[in-house]
Amino acid sequence: MITRRGLPVAWAGLVAGAFAVGGVLHARGVLSIDHLPPLHALARRPTAASVAALVPAAVLAAVAVPVLPRLTAHLPLRAALAAAFGVSLAWTVLLAVSGEGLAWPFTHPQEYLAVLGAVGDDPLGWLAGFTRDLPAYPTHVRGHPPLPVLVLWALDAVGLPGPFWAAVFVVAVGCSATVAIGLAVRRVSGEEAARRALPYLALSPAAVWIATTMDAFFAGVGAWGTALLLLALRGDGGSRARGRAGRIALGLSAGVALGALPYLSYGLVPYLLIPCAAAAVVLGGTGVRAARAAMLSCLAGMAAVSALFAAGGFWWPDGVAATHAEWAADPGAARPYLYFLFANLAVLALVTGPATAAGLAAPRLSAGPSAGSQAGRVLPVAALVAVLALDLSGVTRGEVERIWLPYALWLTAAAGRVGDRRLLAAQALTGLLLQGLVRSPW
């Protein structure tokens, strides 16, 4: 059995092994489209200017590592959540601006914004012809359902056009997952566990890819859908959640968010295991009968999303088939399965950081009344099972540093089980090294 100390060592070995084997495969021409395997990125050569650009993020981390755990432990919960969100947002933005900038990834011609001209003033017409016209679209659009484009179209329509506003929106929603996951952990494992997890979520190495990839938006939507579902089932999320009407409203909102996930990314179908597992824990304490209205309204919200897309002319199975056909002709499909079977997990290790490995290995919380609760493992284990399902499928071969984001943040919550500030510092250092040494296209 791997111990708490042994798993971080295994973490480092997995990462080092993936880079070593990937370097050999790249040198032999097997991974010609990946220049820094297992990452789909380029190596960044540090210069005096690039190191200096990282100083603000490093200063933030140096202050946050000792201070943030105290704040999240002692402030009222709402203030603790706000503090964690603020640090998460600042950490993410400072890392991004130290490199190419916050909005730079959205300027790429293969990104979602490049197709807004085709949508024009007729989003419903574009939606109806989405599957038919798929081969003509940029890479990211071809690889996803139509909802990401429609979200950015709506942002443009309300007067927030272009890469900058898209980046601000995506980063804000992605960082808000810290708050949503904190609320969900509180419902499943108790307030102490949530408070302990918040610093690790705020200083996660995943921030390197939260700024700026559309998958960060997916992470926020999924996290809030899960949190709202748990609020509805427990029914103690404030006066609006007390009583049948409040539960129905929260359940419906959760259903719309969770129902949107398969229309944001085909790879988010296994994500639904996370809210299902969390709901099973909560229902074990409240009983199914008491939560029936919330459950039914959540299912109704999910069904409504599918019905709206079908009415608009997009049939999800047809979209899957069309995207699979495009993927089969993509160079990424030729990547070796066996290498990425473990290399994808090495990327997950990088995105979640060494503290997550230690948290997953921890048999119990180091202190507190809920220390022996097995419920604390439910959320990260459900996320890990979902990742393994995608990894084994072979569909996700490389480029997973963004694909793993919605799952990685739930895994990161496990780091709160150890409560070691040295590991929190290691999380921040991992993020700084990734930003300083890796030039990612997203």
CSV table of C-alpha atoms in Angstrom, one decimal:
chain,number,residue,atom,x,y,z
A,1,MET,CA,0.0,0.0,0.0
A,2,ILE,CA,1.3,3.5,-1.0
A,3,THR,CA,1.7,5.7,2.1
A,4,ARG,CA,1.1,9.4,2.5
A,5,ARG,CA,4.8,10.0,2.0
A,6,GLY,CA,5.1,7.4,-0.7
A,7,LEU,CA,2.4,8.8,-3.0
A,8,PRO,CA,4.1,12.1,-3.7
A,9,VAL,CA,7.3,10.1,-4.6
A,10,ALA,CA,5.2,8.1,-7.0
A,11,TRP,CA,3.7,11.4,-8.3
A,12,ALA,CA,7.2,12.7,-9.1
A,13,GLY,CA,8.2,9.3,-10.6
A,14,LEU,CA,5.1,9.3,-12.9
A,15,VAL,CA,5.7,12.8,-14.1
A,16,ALA,CA,9.5,12.3,-14.7
A,17,GLY,CA,8.8,9.0,-16.4
A,18,ALA,CA,6.2,10.5,-18.7
A,19,PHE,CA,8.6,13.3,-19.8
A,20,ALA,CA,11.5,10.9,-20.2
A,21,VAL,CA,9.6,8.4,-22.4
A,22,GLY,CA,7.9,11.3,-24.2
A,23,GLY,CA,11.2,12.9,-25.0
A,24,VAL,CA,12.4,9.6,-26.6
A,25,LEU,CA,9.2,9.2,-28.6
A,26,HIS,CA,9.4,12.9,-29.8
A,27,ALA,CA,13.1,12.4,-30.8
A,28,ARG,CA,12.1,9.4,-32.9
A,29,GLY,CA,9.3,11.3,-34.7
A,30,VAL,CA,6.5,9.3,-33.1
A,31,LEU,CA,5.1,12.4,-31.3
A,32,SER,CA,5.7,14.9,-34.0
A,33,ILE,CA,2.8,17.2,-33.0
A,34,ASP,CA,3.8,17.3,-29.3
A,35,HIS,CA,7.0,19.1,-28.6
A,36,LEU,CA,7.0,18.7,-24.8
A,37,PRO,CA,5.2,15.4,-24.3
A,38,PRO,CA,3.2,14.5,-22.3
A,39,LEU,CA,2.2,18.2,-22.6
A,40,HIS,CA,1.0,19.7,-25.9
A,41,ALA,CA,3.3,22.6,-25.5
A,42,LEU,CA,6.7,24.1,-26.0
A,43,ALA,CA,9.5,24.5,-23.5
A,44,ARG,CA,10.0,28.1,-22.4
A,45,ARG,CA,13.6,29.1,-21.9
A,46,PRO,CA,13.8,31.3,-18.8
A,47,THR,CA,15.2,34.8,-19.2
A,48,ALA,CA,15.8,37.6,-16.8
A,49,ALA,CA,12.6,39.2,-18.1
A,50,SER,CA,10.4,36.1,-17.8
A,51,VAL,CA,11.7,35.4,-14.3
A,52,ALA,CA,11.0,39.0,-13.3
A,53,ALA,CA,7.5,38.8,-14.8
A,54,LEU,CA,6.8,35.9,-12.4
A,55,VAL,CA,7.7,37.9,-9.3
A,56,PRO,CA,4.2,39.3,-8.6
A,57,ALA,CA,2.7,35.7,-8.7
A,58,ALA,CA,5.6,34.5,-6.5
A,59,VAL,CA,5.0,37.3,-3.9
A,60,LEU,CA,1.3,36.5,-3.8
A,61,ALA,CA,2.1,32.8,-3.2
A,62,ALA,CA,4.6,33.7,-0.5
A,63,VAL,CA,2.0,35.7,1.3
A,64,ALA,CA,-0.9,33.4,0.7
A,65,VAL,CA,0.8,30.1,1.8
A,66,PRO,CA,1.0,31.1,5.5
A,67,VAL,CA,-2.0,33.6,5.6
A,68,LEU,CA,-4.7,32.0,3.5
A,69,PRO,CA,-5.1,28.8,5.7
A,70,ARG,CA,-5.5,31.0,8.7
A,71,LEU,CA,-8.2,33.1,7.0
A,72,THR,CA,-10.1,30.1,5.7
A,73,ALA,CA,-9.9,28.4,9.1
A,74,HIS,CA,-11.1,31.4,11.2
A,75,LEU,CA,-13.2,33.8,9.1
A,76,PRO,CA,-17.0,33.3,8.8
A,77,LEU,CA,-17.6,30.8,6.0
A,78,ARG,CA,-18.8,33.3,3.5
A,79,ALA,CA,-15.8,35.4,4.1
A,80,ALA,CA,-13.5,32.4,3.9
A,81,LEU,CA,-15.0,31.4,0.5
A,82,ALA,CA,-14.6,35.0,-0.7
A,83,ALA,CA,-11.0,35.1,0.4
A,84,ALA,CA,-10.2,31.8,-1.4
A,85,PHE,CA,-12.0,33.1,-4.6
A,86,GLY,CA,-10.0,36.3,-4.4
A,87,VAL,CA,-6.7,34.5,-4.1
A,88,SER,CA,-7.6,32.0,-6.8
A,89,LEU,CA,-8.5,34.9,-9.2
A,90,ALA,CA,-5.3,36.9,-8.4
A,91,TRP,CA,-3.1,33.8,-8.7
A,92,THR,CA,-4.6,32.8,-12.0
A,93,VAL,CA,-4.4,36.3,-13.5
A,94,LEU,CA,-0.9,37.0,-12.3
A,95,LEU,CA,0.4,33.7,-13.7
A,96,ALA,CA,-1.2,34.5,-17.1
A,97,VAL,CA,0.0,38.0,-17.4
A,98,SER,CA,3.6,36.9,-16.7
A,99,GLY,CA,3.5,35.0,-20.0
A,100,GLU,CA,1.7,35.9,-23.2
A,101,GLY,CA,-1.2,37.5,-21.4
A,102,LEU,CA,-4.7,36.7,-20.2
A,103,ALA,CA,-6.5,36.9,-23.6
A,104,TRP,CA,-3.7,35.6,-25.8
A,105,PRO,CA,-5.0,31.9,-26.1
A,106,PHE,CA,-8.4,33.1,-27.4
A,107,THR,CA,-6.7,34.9,-30.3
A,108,HIS,CA,-5.6,31.6,-31.8
A,109,PRO,CA,-7.3,30.9,-35.2
A,110,GLN,CA,-8.4,27.4,-34.1
A,111,GLU,CA,-10.2,28.7,-31.1
A,112,TYR,CA,-14.0,29.2,-30.6
A,113,LEU,CA,-14.1,32.9,-31.3
A,114,ALA,CA,-12.9,32.4,-34.8
A,115,VAL,CA,-16.3,30.9,-35.8
A,116,LEU,CA,-18.5,33.7,-34.5
A,117,GLY,CA,-18.6,35.3,-38.0
A,118,ALA,CA,-20.3,32.1,-39.2
A,119,VAL,CA,-22.9,32.4,-36.5
A,120,GLY,CA,-23.7,36.0,-37.4
A,121,ASP,CA,-27.1,37.2,-36.3
A,122,ASP,CA,-28.7,33.7,-36.6
A,123,PRO,CA,-27.5,31.4,-33.8
A,124,LEU,CA,-30.5,29.1,-34.3
A,125,GLY,CA,-29.7,28.7,-38.0
A,126,TRP,CA,-26.1,28.0,-37.2
A,127,LEU,CA,-27.1,25.5,-34.5
A,128,ALA,CA,-29.4,23.6,-37.0
A,129,GLY,CA,-26.5,23.3,-39.5
A,130,PHE,CA,-23.8,22.6,-36.9
A,131,THR,CA,-23.3,18.9,-37.6
A,132,ARG,CA,-23.5,19.4,-41.3
A,133,ASP,CA,-21.0,22.2,-41.5
A,134,LEU,CA,-18.6,20.7,-38.8
A,135,PRO,CA,-15.7,19.9,-41.2
A,136,ALA,CA,-15.3,23.6,-42.1
A,137,TYR,CA,-14.9,24.8,-38.5
A,138,PRO,CA,-11.7,25.4,-36.5
A,139,THR,CA,-10.2,22.6,-34.5
A,140,HIS,CA,-11.7,23.4,-31.1
A,141,VAL,CA,-15.1,23.8,-32.6
A,142,ARG,CA,-14.9,20.5,-34.5
A,143,GLY,CA,-13.9,18.7,-31.3
A,144,HIS,CA,-16.8,20.0,-29.1
A,145,PRO,CA,-20.6,20.4,-29.2
A,146,PRO,CA,-22.0,23.8,-30.1
A,147,LEU,CA,-22.7,25.3,-26.7
A,148,PRO,CA,-19.2,26.9,-26.1
A,149,VAL,CA,-19.6,28.9,-29.3
A,150,LEU,CA,-23.1,29.9,-28.3
A,151,VAL,CA,-21.9,31.1,-24.9
A,152,LEU,CA,-19.3,33.3,-26.5
A,153,TRP,CA,-21.8,34.5,-29.1
A,154,ALA,CA,-24.2,35.6,-26.2
A,155,LEU,CA,-21.3,37.3,-24.5
A,156,ASP,CA,-20.6,39.3,-27.7
A,157,ALA,CA,-24.3,40.0,-28.1
A,158,VAL,CA,-24.6,41.7,-24.7
A,159,GLY,CA,-21.8,44.0,-25.5
A,160,LEU,CA,-18.7,42.2,-24.3
A,161,PRO,CA,-17.0,41.2,-27.5
A,162,GLY,CA,-13.5,39.9,-28.3
A,163,PRO,CA,-10.8,37.9,-26.7
A,164,PHE,CA,-10.3,40.1,-23.6
A,165,TRP,CA,-13.9,39.9,-22.4
A,166,ALA,CA,-14.1,36.2,-23.2
A,167,ALA,CA,-10.9,35.6,-21.1
A,168,VAL,CA,-12.3,37.7,-18.2
A,169,PHE,CA,-15.5,35.7,-18.3
A,170,VAL,CA,-13.9,32.3,-18.5
A,171,VAL,CA,-11.3,33.0,-15.8
A,172,ALA,CA,-13.9,34.4,-13.4
A,173,VAL,CA,-16.2,31.4,-13.9
A,174,GLY,CA,-13.3,28.9,-13.7
A,175,CYS,CA,-12.0,30.5,-10.5
A,176,SER,CA,-15.5,30.5,-9.0
A,177,ALA,CA,-15.3,26.7,-9.0
A,178,THR,CA,-13.2,27.1,-5.8
A,179,VAL,CA,-16.3,28.5,-4.1
A,180,ALA,CA,-18.7,25.9,-5.5
A,181,ILE,CA,-16.4,23.0,-4.7
A,182,GLY,CA,-15.9,24.4,-1.2
A,183,LEU,CA,-19.7,24.4,-0.7
A,184,ALA,CA,-20.0,20.9,-2.1
A,185,VAL,CA,-17.3,19.6,0.2
A,186,ARG,CA,-19.1,21.2,3.1
A,187,ARG,CA,-22.3,19.4,2.3
A,188,VAL,CA,-20.6,16.0,1.9
A,189,SER,CA,-17.8,16.1,4.5
A,190,GLY,CA,-18.5,19.0,6.8
A,191,GLU,CA,-17.4,22.6,7.2
A,192,GLU,CA,-13.9,21.8,8.6
A,193,ALA,CA,-13.1,19.7,5.5
A,194,ALA,CA,-14.3,22.5,3.2
A,195,ARG,CA,-12.2,25.1,5.1
A,196,ARG,CA,-9.1,23.0,4.8
A,197,ALA,CA,-9.6,22.4,1.1
A,198,LEU,CA,-10.0,26.0,0.1
A,199,PRO,CA,-6.3,27.1,0.2
A,200,TYR,CA,-5.3,24.2,-2.0
A,201,LEU,CA,-8.0,25.0,-4.5
A,202,ALA,CA,-7.1,28.6,-4.6
A,203,LEU,CA,-3.3,27.9,-5.2
A,204,SER,CA,-3.8,25.0,-7.5
A,205,PRO,CA,-1.3,24.5,-10.4
A,206,ALA,CA,-4.4,24.1,-12.6
A,207,ALA,CA,-4.5,27.9,-12.6
A,208,VAL,CA,-1.9,27.8,-15.4
A,209,TRP,CA,-4.6,26.4,-17.7
A,210,ILE,CA,-7.6,28.0,-16.1
A,211,ALA,CA,-6.1,31.1,-17.7
A,212,THR,CA,-7.2,30.9,-20.4
A,213,THR,CA,-9.1,27.9,-21.8
A,214,MET,CA,-12.8,27.4,-22.3
A,215,ASP,CA,-12.5,24.2,-20.3
A,216,ALA,CA,-12.2,26.4,-17.2
A,217,PHE,CA,-15.7,27.6,-17.9
A,218,PHE,CA,-16.8,24.0,-18.1
A,219,ALA,CA,-15.2,23.4,-14.7
A,220,GLY,CA,-17.1,26.3,-13.2
A,221,VAL,CA,-20.5,25.2,-14.7
A,222,GLY,CA,-20.0,21.6,-13.5
A,223,ALA,CA,-18.9,22.6,-10.0
A,224,TRP,CA,-21.8,25.0,-9.5
A,225,GLY,CA,-24.3,22.4,-10.9
A,226,THR,CA,-23.0,19.9,-8.3
A,227,ALA,CA,-23.1,22.5,-5.5
A,228,LEU,CA,-26.6,23.6,-6.3
A,229,LEU,CA,-27.8,20.1,-6.4
A,230,LEU,CA,-26.4,19.4,-2.9
A,231,LEU,CA,-27.9,22.6,-1.6
A,232,ALA,CA,-31.3,21.5,-3.0
A,233,LEU,CA,-31.1,18.0,-1.5
A,234,ARG,CA,-29.9,19.2,1.9
A,235,GLY,CA,-32.3,22.2,1.8
A,236,ASP,CA,-30.2,24.3,4.3
A,237,GLY,CA,-28.6,26.7,1.9
A,238,GLY,CA,-30.4,29.8,3.2
A,239,SER,CA,-34.0,31.0,3.4
A,240,ARG,CA,-34.6,30.6,-0.3
A,241,ALA,CA,-33.7,26.9,0.0
A,242,ARG,CA,-36.2,26.3,2.9
A,243,GLY,CA,-39.3,24.6,1.8
A,244,ARG,CA,-40.5,22.9,-1.4
A,245,ALA,CA,-40.3,26.0,-3.7
A,246,GLY,CA,-36.7,26.7,-2.8
A,247,ARG,CA,-35.7,23.1,-3.3
A,248,ILE,CA,-37.4,23.0,-6.7
A,249,ALA,CA,-35.7,26.3,-7.8
A,250,LEU,CA,-32.3,25.1,-6.7
A,251,GLY,CA,-32.8,21.6,-8.2
A,252,LEU,CA,-33.9,23.1,-11.5
A,253,SER,CA,-30.9,25.4,-11.7
A,254,ALA,CA,-28.6,22.4,-10.9
A,255,GLY,CA,-30.3,20.4,-13.6
A,256,VAL,CA,-29.8,23.1,-16.2
A,257,ALA,CA,-26.0,23.4,-15.3
A,258,LEU,CA,-25.5,19.7,-15.2
A,259,GLY,CA,-27.6,19.1,-18.3
A,260,ALA,CA,-25.5,21.6,-20.2
A,261,LEU,CA,-22.2,19.7,-19.6
A,262,PRO,CA,-22.6,17.2,-22.5
A,263,TYR,CA,-23.3,20.1,-24.8
A,264,LEU,CA,-20.2,21.9,-23.7
A,265,SER,CA,-17.9,18.9,-24.1
A,266,TYR,CA,-18.5,15.3,-25.1
A,267,GLY,CA,-15.8,14.4,-22.5
A,268,LEU,CA,-17.9,15.6,-19.7
A,269,VAL,CA,-20.4,12.8,-19.7
A,270,PRO,CA,-18.4,10.8,-17.1
A,271,TYR,CA,-18.4,14.0,-15.0
A,272,LEU,CA,-21.9,13.3,-14.0
A,273,LEU,CA,-20.6,10.6,-11.8
A,274,ILE,CA,-19.4,13.3,-9.4
A,275,PRO,CA,-22.8,14.9,-8.6
A,276,CYS,CA,-24.4,11.4,-8.5
A,277,ALA,CA,-21.9,10.2,-6.0
A,278,ALA,CA,-22.2,13.3,-3.9
A,279,ALA,CA,-26.0,13.2,-4.0
A,280,ALA,CA,-25.9,9.5,-2.8
A,281,VAL,CA,-24.0,10.6,0.3
A,282,VAL,CA,-26.3,13.4,1.1
A,283,LEU,CA,-29.4,11.4,0.5
A,284,GLY,CA,-28.1,8.8,2.9
A,285,GLY,CA,-28.5,11.4,5.6
A,286,THR,CA,-31.8,13.1,4.5
A,287,GLY,CA,-33.7,10.3,2.8
A,288,VAL,CA,-35.0,10.1,-0.7
A,289,ARG,CA,-38.5,11.0,0.2
A,290,ALA,CA,-37.5,14.4,1.7
A,291,ALA,CA,-35.5,15.3,-1.4
A,292,ARG,CA,-37.9,14.0,-4.1
A,293,ALA,CA,-39.0,17.4,-5.3
A,294,ALA,CA,-35.3,18.6,-5.7
A,295,MET,CA,-34.4,15.4,-7.5
A,296,LEU,CA,-37.3,15.6,-9.9
A,297,SER,CA,-36.7,19.3,-10.7
A,298,CYS,CA,-33.0,18.6,-11.3
A,299,LEU,CA,-33.9,15.8,-13.8
A,300,ALA,CA,-36.4,18.2,-15.4
A,301,GLY,CA,-33.8,20.8,-15.8
A,302,MET,CA,-31.4,18.3,-17.5
A,303,ALA,CA,-34.2,17.1,-19.8
A,304,ALA,CA,-35.1,20.7,-20.7
A,305,VAL,CA,-31.5,21.4,-22.0
A,306,SER,CA,-31.6,18.3,-24.2
A,307,ALA,CA,-35.1,19.2,-25.5
A,308,LEU,CA,-34.0,22.7,-26.4
A,309,PHE,CA,-31.0,21.6,-28.3
A,310,ALA,CA,-33.1,19.0,-30.1
A,311,ALA,CA,-35.7,21.6,-31.0
A,312,GLY,CA,-33.0,23.8,-32.3
A,313,GLY,CA,-31.8,21.1,-34.7
A,314,PHE,CA,-28.8,19.7,-32.9
A,315,TRP,CA,-29.1,16.0,-32.1
A,316,TRP,CA,-26.4,15.0,-29.6
A,317,PRO,CA,-25.7,11.5,-31.0
A,318,ASP,CA,-25.2,12.9,-34.5
A,319,GLY,CA,-22.8,15.4,-33.0
A,320,VAL,CA,-20.8,12.7,-31.3
A,321,ALA,CA,-20.6,10.7,-34.6
A,322,ALA,CA,-19.5,13.7,-36.6
A,323,THR,CA,-16.9,14.7,-34.1
A,324,HIS,CA,-15.6,11.2,-33.9
A,325,ALA,CA,-15.2,11.1,-37.7
A,326,GLU,CA,-13.2,14.3,-37.6
A,327,TRP,CA,-11.1,13.1,-34.7
A,328,ALA,CA,-10.3,9.8,-36.6
A,329,ALA,CA,-8.7,11.9,-39.4
A,330,ASP,CA,-6.8,14.1,-37.0
A,331,PRO,CA,-3.1,13.6,-36.4
A,332,GLY,CA,-3.9,13.3,-32.6
A,333,ALA,CA,-5.7,10.0,-33.3
A,334,ALA,CA,-2.3,8.4,-34.3
A,335,ARG,CA,-0.7,9.1,-30.9
A,336,PRO,CA,0.3,5.8,-29.3
A,337,TYR,CA,-2.4,4.6,-26.9
A,338,LEU,CA,-0.1,2.8,-24.4
A,339,TYR,CA,2.1,5.9,-23.9
A,340,PHE,CA,-0.8,8.2,-23.3
A,341,LEU,CA,-2.5,5.7,-21.1
A,342,PHE,CA,0.0,6.6,-18.3
A,343,ALA,CA,1.1,10.0,-19.7
A,344,ASN,CA,-2.4,11.4,-19.4
A,345,LEU,CA,-2.3,10.5,-15.7
A,346,ALA,CA,1.1,12.2,-15.4
A,347,VAL,CA,-0.5,15.4,-16.8
A,348,LEU,CA,-3.3,15.0,-14.2
A,349,ALA,CA,-0.6,14.7,-11.5
A,350,LEU,CA,1.0,18.0,-12.7
A,351,VAL,CA,-2.4,19.8,-12.9
A,352,THR,CA,-3.4,18.7,-9.4
A,353,GLY,CA,0.0,19.0,-7.8
A,354,PRO,CA,1.9,16.9,-5.2
A,355,ALA,CA,-0.4,17.9,-2.3
A,356,THR,CA,-3.3,16.1,-4.0
A,357,ALA,CA,-1.2,12.9,-4.2
A,358,ALA,CA,-0.6,13.2,-0.5
A,359,GLY,CA,-4.2,13.9,0.3
A,360,LEU,CA,-5.4,10.9,-1.7
A,361,ALA,CA,-3.0,8.7,0.3
A,362,ALA,CA,-4.0,10.1,3.6
A,363,PRO,CA,-6.1,7.6,5.6
A,364,ARG,CA,-8.0,10.3,7.5
A,365,LEU,CA,-7.9,14.0,8.2
A,366,SER,CA,-5.0,14.9,10.5
A,367,ALA,CA,-7.4,16.4,13.1
A,368,GLY,CA,-11.1,17.2,13.6
A,369,PRO,CA,-14.4,15.5,14.4
A,370,SER,CA,-14.9,14.3,10.9
A,371,ALA,CA,-11.4,12.8,10.6
A,372,GLY,CA,-12.5,9.2,10.1
A,373,SER,CA,-15.3,10.0,7.7
A,374,GLN,CA,-15.1,8.1,4.5
A,375,ALA,CA,-17.4,10.6,2.9
A,376,GLY,CA,-14.4,12.9,2.5
A,377,ARG,CA,-13.1,10.6,-0.2
A,378,VAL,CA,-16.3,10.4,-2.3
A,379,LEU,CA,-15.8,13.6,-4.4
A,380,PRO,CA,-12.1,13.1,-5.4
A,381,VAL,CA,-12.6,9.3,-5.9
A,382,ALA,CA,-15.6,9.9,-8.2
A,383,ALA,CA,-13.5,12.4,-10.2
A,384,LEU,CA,-10.7,10.0,-10.4
A,385,VAL,CA,-12.9,7.1,-11.6
A,386,ALA,CA,-14.4,9.5,-14.3
A,387,VAL,CA,-10.8,10.4,-15.5
A,388,LEU,CA,-9.8,6.7,-15.6
A,389,ALA,CA,-12.8,5.9,-17.7
A,390,LEU,CA,-11.9,8.6,-20.2
A,391,ASP,CA,-8.3,7.6,-20.2
A,392,LEU,CA,-9.0,3.9,-20.8
A,393,SER,CA,-11.4,4.8,-23.7
A,394,GLY,CA,-8.4,6.1,-25.7
A,395,VAL,CA,-10.4,9.1,-27.0
A,396,THR,CA,-8.3,11.5,-24.8
A,397,ARG,CA,-4.8,10.9,-26.2
A,398,GLY,CA,-2.8,14.0,-25.3
A,399,GLU,CA,-3.8,17.6,-24.9
A,400,VAL,CA,-5.5,16.7,-21.6
A,401,GLU,CA,-4.0,19.5,-19.5
A,402,ARG,CA,-7.2,21.4,-20.4
A,403,ILE,CA,-9.5,18.4,-20.7
A,404,TRP,CA,-8.7,17.3,-17.1
A,405,LEU,CA,-9.5,20.7,-15.6
A,406,PRO,CA,-13.1,20.1,-14.6
A,407,TYR,CA,-12.0,16.8,-12.9
A,408,ALA,CA,-8.7,18.0,-11.5
A,409,LEU,CA,-10.3,20.6,-9.2
A,410,TRP,CA,-12.3,18.0,-7.4
A,411,LEU,CA,-9.2,15.9,-7.0
A,412,THR,CA,-7.4,18.9,-5.6
A,413,ALA,CA,-9.9,19.2,-2.8
A,414,ALA,CA,-8.4,16.0,-1.4
A,415,ALA,CA,-5.2,17.9,-0.5
A,416,GLY,CA,-7.1,19.4,2.4
A,417,ARG,CA,-7.0,16.1,4.1
A,418,VAL,CA,-3.3,16.6,5.0
A,419,GLY,CA,-3.3,20.3,6.0
A,420,ASP,CA,0.5,20.6,5.5
A,421,ARG,CA,1.6,24.1,4.5
A,422,ARG,CA,4.8,22.8,3.0
A,423,LEU,CA,2.7,20.9,0.6
A,424,LEU,CA,0.6,24.0,-0.1
A,425,ALA,CA,3.9,25.8,-0.9
A,426,ALA,CA,4.8,22.9,-3.2
A,427,GLN,CA,1.5,23.4,-5.0
A,428,ALA,CA,2.3,27.1,-5.6
A,429,LEU,CA,5.9,26.2,-6.7
A,430,THR,CA,4.5,23.7,-9.2
A,431,GLY,CA,2.3,26.4,-10.7
A,432,LEU,CA,5.2,28.8,-10.9
A,433,LEU,CA,7.5,26.2,-12.6
A,434,LEU,CA,4.8,25.2,-15.1
A,435,GLN,CA,4.2,28.9,-16.0
A,436,GLY,CA,7.9,29.7,-16.2
A,437,LEU,CA,9.0,26.6,-18.1
A,438,VAL,CA,6.1,25.7,-20.3
A,439,ARG,CA,4.6,27.7,-23.2
A,440,SER,CA,1.1,26.3,-23.7
A,441,PRO,CA,-1.2,27.2,-26.6
A,442,TRP,CA,-4.1,27.5,-24.2
